Structure formats: structure tokens, C-alpha cells
Coordinates of C-alpha atoms in Angstrom, one line a residue:
Chain I
X1 CA 107.8 90.5 87.2
X2 CA 108.3 93.8 89.1
X3 CA 111.6 95.5 89.6
X4 CA 112.9 98.1 92.0
X5 CA 115.4 100.0 89.9
X6 CA 117.6 103.1 90.3
X7 CA 117.2 104.3 86.8
X8 CA 119.3 107.1 85.2
X9 CA 117.4 109.9 83.5
X10 CA 118.5 110.3 79.9
X11 CA 116.2 113.1 78.9
X12 CA 113.8 115.4 80.7
X13 CA 111.7 118.4 79.8
X14 CA 108.8 120.3 81.3
X15 CA 106.3 122.8 80.0
X16 CA 103.6 124.7 81.8
X17 CA 101.2 121.6 82.0
X18 CA 103.2 118.4 81.4
X19 CA 106.6 117.0 82.3
X20 CA 108.4 114.4 80.1
X21 CA 111.1 112.1 81.5
X22 CA 113.0 109.3 79.8
X23 CA 114.8 106.8 81.8
X24 CA 117.1 103.9 80.9
X25 CA 116.5 100.4 82.2
X26 CA 116.8 97.2 80.2
X27 CA 114.8 95.4 82.9
X28 CA 111.8 97.8 82.9
X29 CA 111.9 98.3 79.1
X30 CA 112.0 94.6 78.4
X31 CA 109.1 93.8 80.7
X32 CA 106.7 96.8 80.1
X33 CA 103.5 96.4 78.1
X34 CA 101.0 99.1 77.1
X35 CA 98.7 100.2 79.9
X36 CA 101.2 99.4 82.6
X37 CA 102.6 102.1 84.9
X38 CA 105.8 103.0 86.8
X39 CA 105.6 103.9 90.5
X40 CA 108.2 106.7 90.9
X41 CA 109.5 107.9 94.2
X42 CA 109.6 111.7 94.6
X43 CA 112.2 112.7 97.2
X44 CA 110.7 114.2 100.3
X45 CA 107.2 112.8 99.6
X46 CA 105.7 109.8 101.4
X47 CA 104.0 108.2 98.5
X48 CA 105.3 107.1 95.1
X49 CA 103.6 108.7 92.0
X50 CA 102.0 106.2 89.6
X51 CA 102.6 107.3 86.0
X52 CA 101.6 105.5 82.8
X53 CA 104.3 104.4 80.4
X54 CA 104.1 106.6 77.3
X55 CA 106.5 104.6 75.2
X56 CA 109.5 102.3 75.0
X57 CA 112.4 102.6 72.6
X58 CA 115.2 100.1 73.0
X59 CA 116.2 100.2 76.7
X60 CA 114.5 103.5 77.3
X61 CA 111.1 104.3 78.7
X62 CA 109.3 107.6 78.6
X63 CA 106.7 108.9 81.0
X64 CA 104.6 112.0 80.5
X65 CA 102.7 113.4 83.5
X66 CA 100.6 116.4 84.5
X67 CA 102.4 118.8 86.8
X68 CA 99.6 118.8 89.4
X69 CA 101.1 119.1 92.9
X70 CA 104.4 119.3 94.7
X71 CA 105.5 115.7 94.0
X72 CA 105.1 116.0 90.2
X73 CA 106.6 119.5 90.4
X74 CA 109.7 117.9 91.9
X75 CA 109.7 115.2 89.2
X76 CA 109.4 117.8 86.5
X77 CA 112.7 119.4 87.7
X78 CA 114.8 116.2 87.1
X79 CA 117.7 116.5 84.7
X80 CA 119.6 114.0 82.6
X81 CA 122.1 112.3 84.8
X82 CA 119.7 112.3 87.8
X83 CA 118.7 108.9 89.1
X84 CA 115.0 107.9 89.8
X85 CA 113.9 105.2 92.2
X86 CA 111.3 103.3 90.0
X87 CA 109.1 100.4 91.0
X88 CA 107.6 98.6 88.0
X89 CA 106.3 97.8 85.5
X90 CA 103.0 97.5 87.5
X91 CA 99.5 96.5 86.7
X92 CA 97.6 94.7 84.0
X93 CA 97.6 96.7 80.8
X94 CA 95.6 96.4 77.5
X95 CA 95.1 93.1 75.8
X96 CA 96.9 92.1 72.7
X97 CA 95.0 92.7 69.4
X98 CA 95.5 91.4 65.9
X99 CA 92.9 93.6 64.2
X100 CA 92.3 97.3 64.1
X101 CA 92.0 99.1 67.4
X102 CA 90.5 102.5 68.1
X103 CA 92.6 104.3 70.7
X104 CA 90.9 107.0 72.8
X105 CA 93.0 109.4 74.9
X106 CA 91.9 112.4 77.0
X107 CA 94.5 114.8 78.2
X108 CA 97.2 113.1 80.2
X109 CA 95.4 109.8 79.2
X110 CA 97.0 110.2 75.8
X111 CA 100.5 108.9 76.7
X112 CA 99.5 105.3 77.4
X113 CA 97.6 105.4 74.1
X114 CA 100.9 106.3 72.4
X115 CA 102.5 103.2 73.9
X116 CA 99.6 101.2 72.6
X117 CA 100.1 102.7 69.1
X118 CA 103.8 101.8 69.2
X119 CA 102.9 98.1 69.7
X120 CA 99.7 97.8 67.6
X121 CA 99.9 96.9 63.9
X122 CA 96.7 98.7 62.9
X123 CA 95.1 101.6 64.9
X124 CA 93.2 104.9 64.7
X125 CA 92.9 107.4 67.5
X126 CA 90.6 110.0 69.0
X127 CA 92.6 112.5 71.1
X128 CA 90.6 114.9 73.3
X129 CA 91.9 117.9 75.2
X130 CA 90.4 120.8 77.1
X131 CA 92.1 123.3 74.8
X132 CA 95.0 123.7 72.4
X133 CA 97.6 124.6 75.1
X134 CA 97.0 121.2 76.8
X135 CA 97.4 119.1 73.6
X136 CA 100.2 116.5 73.5
X137 CA 101.6 113.8 71.2
X138 CA 99.3 114.7 68.3
X139 CA 102.1 114.6 65.7
X140 CA 103.5 111.4 67.2
X141 CA 100.1 109.7 67.1
X142 CA 99.6 110.9 63.6
X143 CA 102.8 109.1 62.6
X144 CA 101.8 105.8 64.3
X145 CA 98.0 105.7 63.5
X146 CA 96.2 105.6 60.2
X147 CA 93.6 108.2 61.1
X148 CA 93.6 110.6 64.0
X149 CA 90.7 112.8 65.2
X150 CA 91.8 115.6 67.5
X151 CA 89.1 117.3 69.6
X152 CA 89.0 120.1 72.1
X153 CA 86.3 121.3 74.5
X154 CA 86.6 124.9 73.2
X155 CA 87.4 124.2 69.5
X156 CA 90.9 125.8 69.8
X157 CA 92.4 122.7 68.1
X158 CA 90.8 120.2 65.8
X159 CA 87.1 119.7 66.1
X160 CA 85.1 121.3 68.9
X161 CA 83.4 118.7 71.1
X162 CA 84.0 115.8 73.5
X163 CA 85.8 112.5 72.8
X164 CA 82.7 110.3 72.7
X165 CA 81.4 112.3 69.6
X166 CA 84.6 111.5 67.8
X167 CA 84.5 107.9 68.9
X168 CA 80.9 107.4 67.6
X169 CA 81.9 109.0 64.3
X170 CA 85.0 106.8 63.9
X171 CA 83.1 103.6 64.9
X172 CA 80.4 104.4 62.3
X173 CA 83.0 104.7 59.5
X174 CA 85.2 101.7 60.1
X175 CA 85.3 98.2 61.7
X176 CA 87.3 97.8 64.9
X177 CA 88.3 94.8 66.9
X178 CA 88.4 96.8 70.1
X179 CA 88.4 100.3 71.7
X180 CA 91.1 101.1 74.3
X181 CA 90.6 104.3 76.3
X182 CA 92.4 106.3 79.0
X183 CA 91.3 109.7 80.4
X184 CA 88.8 111.3 82.7
X185 CA 86.2 108.9 84.1
X186 CA 83.3 110.7 82.3
X187 CA 85.2 110.3 79.0
X188 CA 85.7 106.6 79.7
X189 CA 82.1 106.2 80.5
X190 CA 80.8 107.9 77.3
X191 CA 83.4 106.1 75.2
X192 CA 82.4 102.8 76.6
X193 CA 78.7 103.6 75.9
X194 CA 79.5 104.6 72.3
X195 CA 81.5 101.3 71.9
X196 CA 78.7 99.2 73.4
X197 CA 76.2 100.8 71.0
X198 CA 78.4 99.9 68.1
X199 CA 79.0 96.4 69.5
X200 CA 82.7 96.8 69.9
X201 CA 84.5 95.6 73.0
X202 CA 86.0 98.3 75.1
X203 CA 88.8 98.4 77.6
X204 CA 89.4 101.4 79.9
X205 CA 92.3 102.4 82.2
X206 CA 91.1 103.7 85.5
X207 CA 92.9 106.2 87.7
X208 CA 92.7 105.9 91.5
X209 CA 94.7 107.4 94.4
X210 CA 97.3 104.7 95.1
X211 CA 99.6 103.4 97.8
X212 CA 101.9 100.4 97.4
X213 CA 101.1 99.8 93.7
X214 CA 101.5 96.0 94.3
X215 CA 98.0 95.1 95.6
X216 CA 98.9 94.8 99.3
X217 CA 97.6 98.0 101.0
X218 CA 94.1 98.0 99.3
X219 CA 93.9 101.8 99.2
X220 CA 93.2 101.9 95.4
X221 CA 90.3 99.5 95.6
X222 CA 87.6 100.2 93.0
X223 CA 84.1 98.6 92.7
X224 CA 84.0 96.1 89.8
X225 CA 81.2 93.8 88.6
X226 CA 82.4 90.2 89.1
X227 CA 81.5 87.3 86.8
X228 CA 78.4 86.6 88.8
X229 CA 77.2 90.2 88.5
X230 CA 78.0 91.0 92.2
X231 CA 80.0 94.0 93.1
X232 CA 83.6 93.2 94.2
X233 CA 86.4 95.4 95.2
X234 CA 89.4 95.1 92.9
X235 CA 92.8 96.8 93.2
X236 CA 93.3 99.4 90.5
X237 CA 97.1 98.8 90.8
X238 CA 97.2 95.1 90.5
X239 CA 93.9 93.8 89.0
X240 CA 93.9 97.0 86.8
X241 CA 94.4 99.7 85.9
X242 CA 92.9 98.4 82.7
X243 CA 89.4 96.8 83.0
X244 CA 86.8 95.7 80.5
X245 CA 84.1 98.4 80.2
X246 CA 81.3 96.0 81.2
X247 CA 83.1 95.3 84.5
X248 CA 83.3 98.9 85.7
X249 CA 80.6 100.1 88.0
X250 CA 80.4 103.5 86.5
X251 CA 78.4 105.3 89.2
X252 CA 79.8 103.2 92.1
Chain K
X1 CA 128.1 89.7 115.8
X2 CA 124.9 91.0 117.1
X3 CA 122.3 88.7 118.6
X4 CA 119.1 90.0 116.8
X5 CA 116.7 87.5 118.5
X6 CA 113.9 88.8 120.6
X7 CA 111.0 87.3 122.5
X8 CA 107.4 88.6 122.1
X9 CA 105.0 87.0 124.6
X10 CA 106.8 83.6 124.3
X11 CA 107.1 83.8 120.5
X12 CA 110.8 83.6 119.5
X13 CA 111.5 86.1 116.7
X14 CA 114.7 85.8 114.6
X15 CA 114.9 89.6 114.7
X16 CA 112.7 92.5 116.0
X17 CA 111.3 93.7 112.7
X18 CA 107.7 92.8 111.9
X19 CA 105.5 93.9 109.0
X20 CA 102.6 96.0 110.4
X21 CA 99.1 94.8 109.7
X22 CA 97.3 96.4 106.8
X23 CA 100.5 97.4 104.9
X24 CA 101.7 94.0 103.9
X25 CA 98.5 92.1 102.7
X26 CA 99.1 88.4 103.5
X27 CA 102.7 88.7 102.4
X28 CA 102.4 87.4 98.8
X29 CA 103.2 90.8 97.1
X30 CA 106.4 91.1 99.0
X31 CA 107.5 87.5 98.9
X32 CA 108.5 88.3 95.3
X33 CA 111.2 90.7 96.6
X34 CA 112.5 88.7 99.6
X35 CA 111.9 85.6 101.7
X36 CA 109.4 86.4 104.4
X37 CA 111.6 84.5 106.8
X38 CA 113.9 87.6 106.7
X39 CA 111.3 89.2 109.0
X40 CA 110.8 88.5 112.7
X41 CA 107.1 88.0 112.0
X42 CA 104.4 89.0 109.6
X43 CA 101.3 90.7 111.0
X44 CA 98.6 89.8 108.4
X45 CA 95.9 92.1 107.1
X46 CA 93.2 92.7 109.7
X47 CA 90.4 90.1 109.6
X48 CA 86.7 90.3 110.5
X49 CA 84.5 87.2 111.0
X50 CA 82.9 87.7 107.6
X51 CA 84.5 89.3 104.6
X52 CA 84.1 93.0 104.2
X53 CA 84.4 95.2 101.0
X54 CA 85.8 98.1 102.9
X55 CA 85.0 101.8 102.4
X56 CA 84.4 103.5 99.1
X57 CA 87.4 105.4 97.6
X58 CA 89.4 107.5 97.6
X59 CA 91.0 105.8 100.6
X60 CA 94.4 107.4 100.7
X61 CA 95.7 110.9 100.9
X62 CA 99.3 112.1 101.3
X63 CA 100.1 114.4 104.3
X64 CA 103.2 116.3 105.4
X65 CA 105.6 113.4 106.4
X66 CA 102.8 110.8 106.3
X67 CA 99.5 109.7 104.9
X68 CA 95.9 109.1 105.7
X69 CA 94.1 105.9 104.9
X70 CA 90.5 104.9 105.2
X71 CA 90.5 101.3 103.8
X72 CA 87.9 100.2 106.3
X73 CA 89.0 96.6 107.0
X74 CA 88.5 95.2 103.5
X75 CA 89.3 91.6 104.0
X76 CA 88.3 88.1 102.9
X77 CA 87.0 87.1 106.4
X78 CA 88.2 84.3 108.7
X79 CA 87.1 81.4 106.4
X80 CA 88.7 83.0 103.3
X81 CA 92.0 83.6 105.2
X82 CA 92.1 80.0 106.6
X83 CA 91.3 78.5 103.2
X84 CA 93.3 80.8 100.8
X85 CA 96.1 82.5 102.7
X86 CA 97.2 80.7 105.8
X87 CA 98.2 77.4 104.1
X88 CA 100.7 79.4 101.9
X89 CA 101.8 81.8 104.6
X90 CA 102.7 79.2 107.1
X91 CA 105.2 77.6 104.7
X92 CA 107.2 80.9 104.4
X93 CA 109.4 80.4 107.4
X94 CA 108.3 83.4 109.4
X95 CA 106.2 83.8 112.6
X96 CA 102.6 84.7 111.9
X97 CA 100.5 87.3 113.8
X98 CA 96.8 87.3 112.9
X99 CA 95.1 90.6 113.4
X100 CA 91.3 90.5 114.2
X101 CA 88.5 93.0 114.6
X102 CA 85.0 92.4 115.7
X103 CA 81.8 94.3 116.5
X104 CA 80.8 92.4 119.6
X105 CA 82.5 90.5 122.5
X106 CA 80.9 87.2 121.2
X107 CA 82.3 87.8 117.7
X108 CA 85.8 88.3 119.2
X109 CA 85.4 85.0 121.1
X110 CA 84.2 83.2 118.0
X111 CA 87.0 84.5 115.8
X112 CA 89.6 83.6 118.5
X113 CA 88.4 80.1 118.5
X114 CA 88.4 79.8 114.7
X115 CA 91.9 81.3 114.3
X116 CA 93.6 79.2 117.0
X117 CA 95.0 76.8 114.5
X118 CA 98.3 75.3 113.5
X119 CA 100.5 77.9 111.8
X120 CA 99.2 81.0 113.8
X121 CA 101.7 82.1 116.4
X122 CA 100.1 85.1 118.0
X123 CA 96.7 86.8 117.9
X124 CA 96.6 90.6 117.6
X125 CA 93.3 92.0 118.9
X126 CA 92.5 95.2 117.0
X127 CA 90.5 97.5 119.2
X128 CA 91.7 100.6 117.6
X129 CA 90.8 100.8 113.9
X130 CA 89.6 104.4 113.3
X131 CA 88.0 103.6 110.0
X132 CA 85.0 101.5 110.9
X133 CA 82.0 102.7 112.8
X134 CA 80.7 100.8 115.9
X135 CA 83.7 98.4 115.8
X136 CA 87.3 98.4 116.6
X137 CA 87.9 101.8 118.0
X138 CA 84.7 101.7 120.1
X139 CA 86.3 98.9 122.1
X140 CA 89.6 100.6 122.4
X141 CA 88.7 103.9 123.9
X142 CA 87.3 102.7 127.3
X143 CA 89.2 100.5 129.8
X144 CA 86.1 98.3 130.5
X145 CA 85.4 97.5 126.9
X146 CA 89.0 97.1 126.0
X147 CA 89.3 94.6 128.9
X148 CA 86.1 92.8 127.7
X149 CA 87.4 92.3 124.2
X150 CA 90.8 91.0 125.6
X151 CA 89.1 88.6 128.0
X152 CA 86.8 87.3 125.2
X153 CA 89.8 86.4 123.0
X154 CA 92.0 85.2 125.8
X155 CA 89.4 82.7 127.1
X156 CA 88.9 81.2 123.6
X157 CA 92.5 80.5 122.5
X158 CA 95.6 78.7 123.6
X159 CA 97.7 81.2 121.7
X160 CA 99.4 84.3 123.2
X161 CA 97.2 87.4 122.8
X162 CA 98.4 90.8 121.9
X163 CA 96.1 93.8 122.0
X164 CA 96.6 96.8 119.6
X165 CA 95.9 100.2 121.2
X166 CA 94.8 103.5 119.8
X167 CA 96.6 106.7 120.5
X168 CA 93.2 108.5 120.1
X169 CA 92.5 108.4 123.9
X170 CA 93.2 110.6 126.9
X171 CA 95.4 108.0 128.8
X172 CA 96.8 105.1 126.8
X173 CA 98.5 103.8 129.9
X174 CA 95.0 103.4 131.6
X175 CA 93.8 101.3 128.6
X176 CA 97.1 99.3 128.7
X177 CA 96.6 98.4 132.4
X178 CA 93.1 97.3 131.7
X179 CA 94.0 94.9 128.9
X180 CA 97.0 93.6 130.9
X181 CA 94.6 93.0 133.8
X182 CA 92.3 91.1 131.4
X183 CA 95.1 88.7 130.5
X184 CA 96.8 90.3 127.5
X185 CA 100.2 88.7 126.9
X186 CA 101.5 91.6 124.9
X187 CA 100.5 95.1 123.7
X188 CA 101.0 96.6 120.2
X189 CA 101.0 100.3 119.7
X190 CA 100.2 102.7 118.2
X191 CA 97.4 102.4 115.7
X192 CA 96.9 105.4 113.4
X193 CA 95.8 108.9 114.6
X194 CA 92.5 110.3 113.3
X195 CA 93.0 112.9 110.7
X196 CA 91.4 114.7 107.7
X197 CA 92.5 116.5 104.6
X198 CA 90.5 118.8 102.3
X199 CA 90.6 119.1 98.5
X200 CA 90.7 122.9 98.1
X201 CA 89.2 122.9 94.6
X202 CA 86.1 120.9 95.6
X203 CA 85.9 121.9 99.3
X204 CA 85.4 118.2 100.1
X205 CA 87.5 115.9 102.2
X206 CA 90.0 114.0 100.0
X207 CA 88.9 110.7 101.6
X208 CA 85.4 109.5 100.8
X209 CA 85.2 108.4 104.4
X210 CA 85.8 112.0 105.3
X211 CA 88.4 111.1 108.0
X212 CA 91.2 108.5 108.1
X213 CA 94.1 107.2 110.0
X214 CA 97.4 109.1 110.0
X215 CA 100.6 107.1 109.8
X216 CA 104.1 107.7 108.6
X217 CA 107.1 109.6 110.1
X218 CA 104.7 112.4 111.3
X219 CA 103.5 110.0 114.1
X220 CA 106.9 108.7 115.2
X221 CA 107.2 111.0 118.2
X222 CA 103.6 110.2 119.3
X223 CA 104.6 106.5 119.1
X224 CA 107.7 107.1 121.2
X225 CA 105.7 108.9 123.9
X226 CA 102.9 106.3 124.0
X227 CA 105.4 103.4 124.2
X228 CA 107.2 105.2 126.9
X229 CA 104.0 105.7 128.9
X230 CA 102.8 102.2 128.4
X231 CA 106.2 100.6 129.2
X232 CA 106.1 102.3 132.6
X233 CA 102.5 101.2 133.2
X234 CA 102.6 97.4 132.4
X235 CA 104.9 94.4 132.6
X236 CA 103.9 92.7 129.3
X237 CA 106.2 93.1 126.2
X238 CA 105.3 95.7 123.6
X239 CA 105.3 95.6 119.8
X240 CA 106.1 99.2 118.9
X241 CA 105.0 100.9 115.7
X242 CA 104.4 104.3 114.3
X243 CA 106.4 106.0 111.5
X244 CA 109.5 103.8 111.6
X245 CA 111.5 104.4 108.4
X246 CA 115.1 103.6 109.5
X247 CA 117.0 101.3 111.8
X248 CA 117.6 104.3 114.1
X249 CA 113.8 104.9 114.3
X250 CA 113.4 101.2 115.3
X251 CA 116.2 101.6 118.0
X252 CA 114.3 104.6 119.3
X253 CA 111.1 102.7 119.8
X254 CA 113.0 99.9 121.5
X255 CA 114.7 102.3 123.9
X256 CA 111.3 103.7 124.7
X257 CA 110.2 100.2 125.7
X258 CA 109.4 98.1 122.6
X259 CA 110.6 94.5 122.5
X260 CA 109.9 94.3 118.7
X261 CA 109.1 96.9 116.1
X262 CA 106.6 96.9 113.3
X263 CA 107.2 98.7 110.0
X264 CA 104.1 99.8 108.1
X265 CA 103.8 102.9 106.0
X266 CA 107.4 102.8 105.0
X267 CA 106.7 99.6 103.0
X268 CA 104.3 101.5 100.7
X269 CA 107.1 103.6 99.2
X270 CA 109.9 101.1 99.8
X271 CA 109.0 97.4 99.5
X272 CA 112.4 96.5 100.9
X273 CA 111.9 98.7 104.0
X274 CA 111.5 95.9 106.6
X275 CA 114.7 94.1 105.5
X276 CA 116.6 97.4 105.1
X277 CA 115.5 98.6 108.6
X278 CA 116.5 95.2 110.1
X279 CA 120.0 95.6 108.6
X280 CA 120.3 99.2 109.7
X281 CA 119.2 98.2 113.3
X282 CA 122.0 95.6 113.3
X283 CA 124.5 98.2 112.0
X284 CA 123.4 100.6 114.8
X285 CA 124.0 97.9 117.4
X286 CA 127.4 97.1 115.9
X287 CA 128.5 100.7 115.8
X288 CA 127.4 101.2 119.4
X289 CA 128.9 98.1 120.8
X290 CA 125.6 96.4 121.5
X291 CA 125.8 92.6 121.4
X292 CA 122.2 91.8 122.0
X293 CA 119.5 93.9 120.4
X294 CA 117.0 93.0 123.2
X295 CA 119.2 95.0 125.6
X296 CA 117.9 98.2 123.9
X297 CA 114.3 97.6 125.2
X298 CA 113.4 100.2 127.8
X299 CA 117.0 101.4 128.1
X300 CA 115.8 105.0 128.0
X301 CA 116.7 107.2 131.0
X302 CA 114.3 110.1 131.4
X303 CA 115.3 113.4 132.9

């Protein structure tokens, strides 16, 4: 069930790259599951900003977002005591899993992996960033996961290389029930290919420009392979944002 | 007490606020938040004879005080609508406006016939979609073709027919007179304005379709002017739309000449917008001593 909530901000901080906001809402916190997002209104801007849930503690939810444009800049300036107009939790998230899951996050795709790690019993992670100054949640993921591989494009933190290399190495070392991934599309594609090679099912969270967030306006439609193999348009907001890797038309 | 009832081409609406086509799906997503009977009518997502996948994404871009969209009429087609959506929608206690687009006069006629069924209250002929090539807008930019599409629908239905006009023309009043002359029972306006935005880092348009339709508060004054022009040119009632976000915006469109007002883009950021705007319009009437909301229509006095 979706709610429209005026939620108080209980904590907020912002760095040069990312903003972090924690809000309090028993309704949203009770309903939220990993992979879902909140659709947050930014005062003075026409469209809400869809932001993945980074974690839930008690009645509080945290979102972490990249400060990319004017709307997210406004959001990054919120302070405790401010109230946010939040629609959510929206979308279909990652499936439940009993066995070990490999979480793969790239950049601002790491926060939803953190929410997954909070809920999973057994997980490892590959966290990939452009460079050290863009790394986030590495310590928190270390505390929630058994093994964590950190990678950067330039080698300024952890191993030098791309996520898929770390994914292939982890999949070769251990047995996983599933791979969950969120990040840039090229990372999702290479992660899916590595998982397919290893014979492990993979779910990916897609990012699209979005309007209503509820599945009505059809602006976030993305091509998906239907059960019969035919291309169908699915709403990233409602049918996704999480899809099975096999369903995604990677070059569509 | 304010009498909020209005009449739109013989269709009695409980209040003047209508959901604009394309922003409300077939109503299911919003029926979770309020009964659709709260609205005067629902204008359903635009249909084509056969289902369409729409344009590739990205399909949406924010603009100053508005947005561009290039959905491109993604819809399940007439058959899918009649089978999967109408049976549910007609039990929701609201009036139903069905919006239709076609590539040829014959297709308009065929669609009109198929959609003239129990549960549908009004047909909205879309001759103004800016996002599909060789369809929609092509009909709406010339008086003769606009009249031909209207005539095709009108002669194949017993339902009242409303024609949706584009502001992307030199004289919208001329097109309005043409569709009235071809038998239109009402006119809805305005559809979106053609626009474009560029991603500065890639030097590419943000929209994969390159261009899209501009909507939102940025277009409100264009809507007011177009409604004013068309109200002066025709006798049929008008469904006004374009950037309405508050009850006062709705009152402004009614003063310009609209009998009812559709809310579109505002719904994307505020799912409650149509109900809130209805309540604000009622409060506006109360605070201005207006006992019948319909008395607002065309009450503008120009200098």
C-alpha cells in the first residue's frame, strides 16, 4: 500500500557528492521492503524525485542520494525538524531469499544494497565506485555482510577495476542463491552476464526518468522481454524498478 | 452551499474537475487514494485502434514550472480497453470520457463505433497529440482535416463528441469554428505545446523523441488566452486545461470560458490534486459569494 505522508526529518547531512536524510514515519517504515523507493517532493520543482530506501531502523527511514541538480540540491539542504512530502513506498523490490545473496552496488546504487543487507541473513557484497571520494557505506556494509570487495575505477580505494570483475571472482569462490544489483546500466549488464555464466539468478534495479511513480503516466516505461519472448513496455516505477536480469532488453 | 454541478455537452458532472487524459491512466492507480466519484469525470488514457508500445525513453524531462513528455500514445488499444479497463471503470461512480486518436478518417470512424458502448459518456477526439508522427497533430493543425476527423466520429456514434485542440497553430479559433461546424458537441483545450530540452553534458535532447509536449503551470496563461479566443468564436461548451494546480487556476479557466476544467500534470506530483482543486474551487466560490460554480463560465470582462 502507498501512502502520501508529511514526514518530519530527524537527521540530515550532505557532503560534496551525496546527501543523507532520515525521516520518521511508522507507515512508510512498516511497509518498506528492499529495492523500493520514496518519491519525494522538492519545493519549487514540478516533479518528485524518486530515491531508493537505504535502510529502515524502527520507525525511521534513510535515503541517500547524489546531489545532481537543483532539486536534489534543495533536498540536501533540509534540516532536522523540516517536513518532507513523501509518496511511498513505491515499486517492486528484490525478492526474499533464504540462502546466501551477493549484493552488487555501484555508486549511488549502493544504498538500496544496504537495505537488502539489513534484511538478509547471509550476504556478501561487491561495492564499486569511480574513486575513493565517491565511496559510501563501505563500513556499514562490512558490518552487515560476511565478505565485502570494494573496487574503484582508478584504484584509489580497494581493488582497481570494475564491479563485474569482483562479481566473477566472488561467484567463483562461493555458492550463492542469487545476485542483487543496483548501479549504472553498464554495471548491471556486466553483473548479469557474470551471474548468468556462473548459473546464478540475478535481479537488477533499473533507473529511469519518472513522473507519477504509480504507473499511471507511462513516462518511465522500459522495454522488457515478456514471458513469450516478445518485447513489452513495463513501468519502471510500478512493475520495477527491480526486474530479473533475463527480462531486461539490455540494448533496447 | 455552492452548487458545483456543471453540464458538459449534455453530460451532467457533479463538479467541474476532470482528470486530464494521459495523466491518470484508467484511474486504478488513483482509486487507491480516493473514490473516482469525487471527480466530475475521468478522461481515460488516449486510445488508438490497436495497442501501441509508445516511444522509447527517456520520455519525461522537467522544465521551469513544467515538464515535457513524449510518451507517444502507449495504450492497450480499443479491444484491450473494452475488455480490461471499462468494466471496472464504469462501476466507479464517475462520468467516463474516452480519448481517441487515429491515423485516418476511416480509423476514427471505426473507433467511434467500437467505443460507443454502455458506460462511456463522452468521446474526446484527440487531433492534437504532438508525440506521434502522421497522426493526431496532423489532423489538428488544419481546419479541413480537423473537421473531417470530427465528422467521422460524429457520424458513427450516438454519444456526445468533444474535440481536443492543439495550441500549436496560428489561429486556434479557426480550428474551433471548423470542428463546431462539423458537429462537435464540445471542445477541450489545450493539448501540450511542443518543446525541447538539451542535456548539456551529452549535447543530446533529454527526450529520446527529441521533442515533447510541454505542460504544467508554465502553460497556464497560454491556456487562458486560447480558451478566451475559442469561447468568443464558438457556442459549444469548453473543457479547459493547461497548468491548473489550484482552485483559483480552475476559476481562471472558467472565467475565460471553460464549463469544466481538467487537471493533468499537477496529478503527477500530487495524487490528491483533482480533489484538492475541487475543494479549493468550492472555497473560492464561497468566499466570493458565488452560489453556482457554472456562473463563473465566461464571466471575464475584457478591457
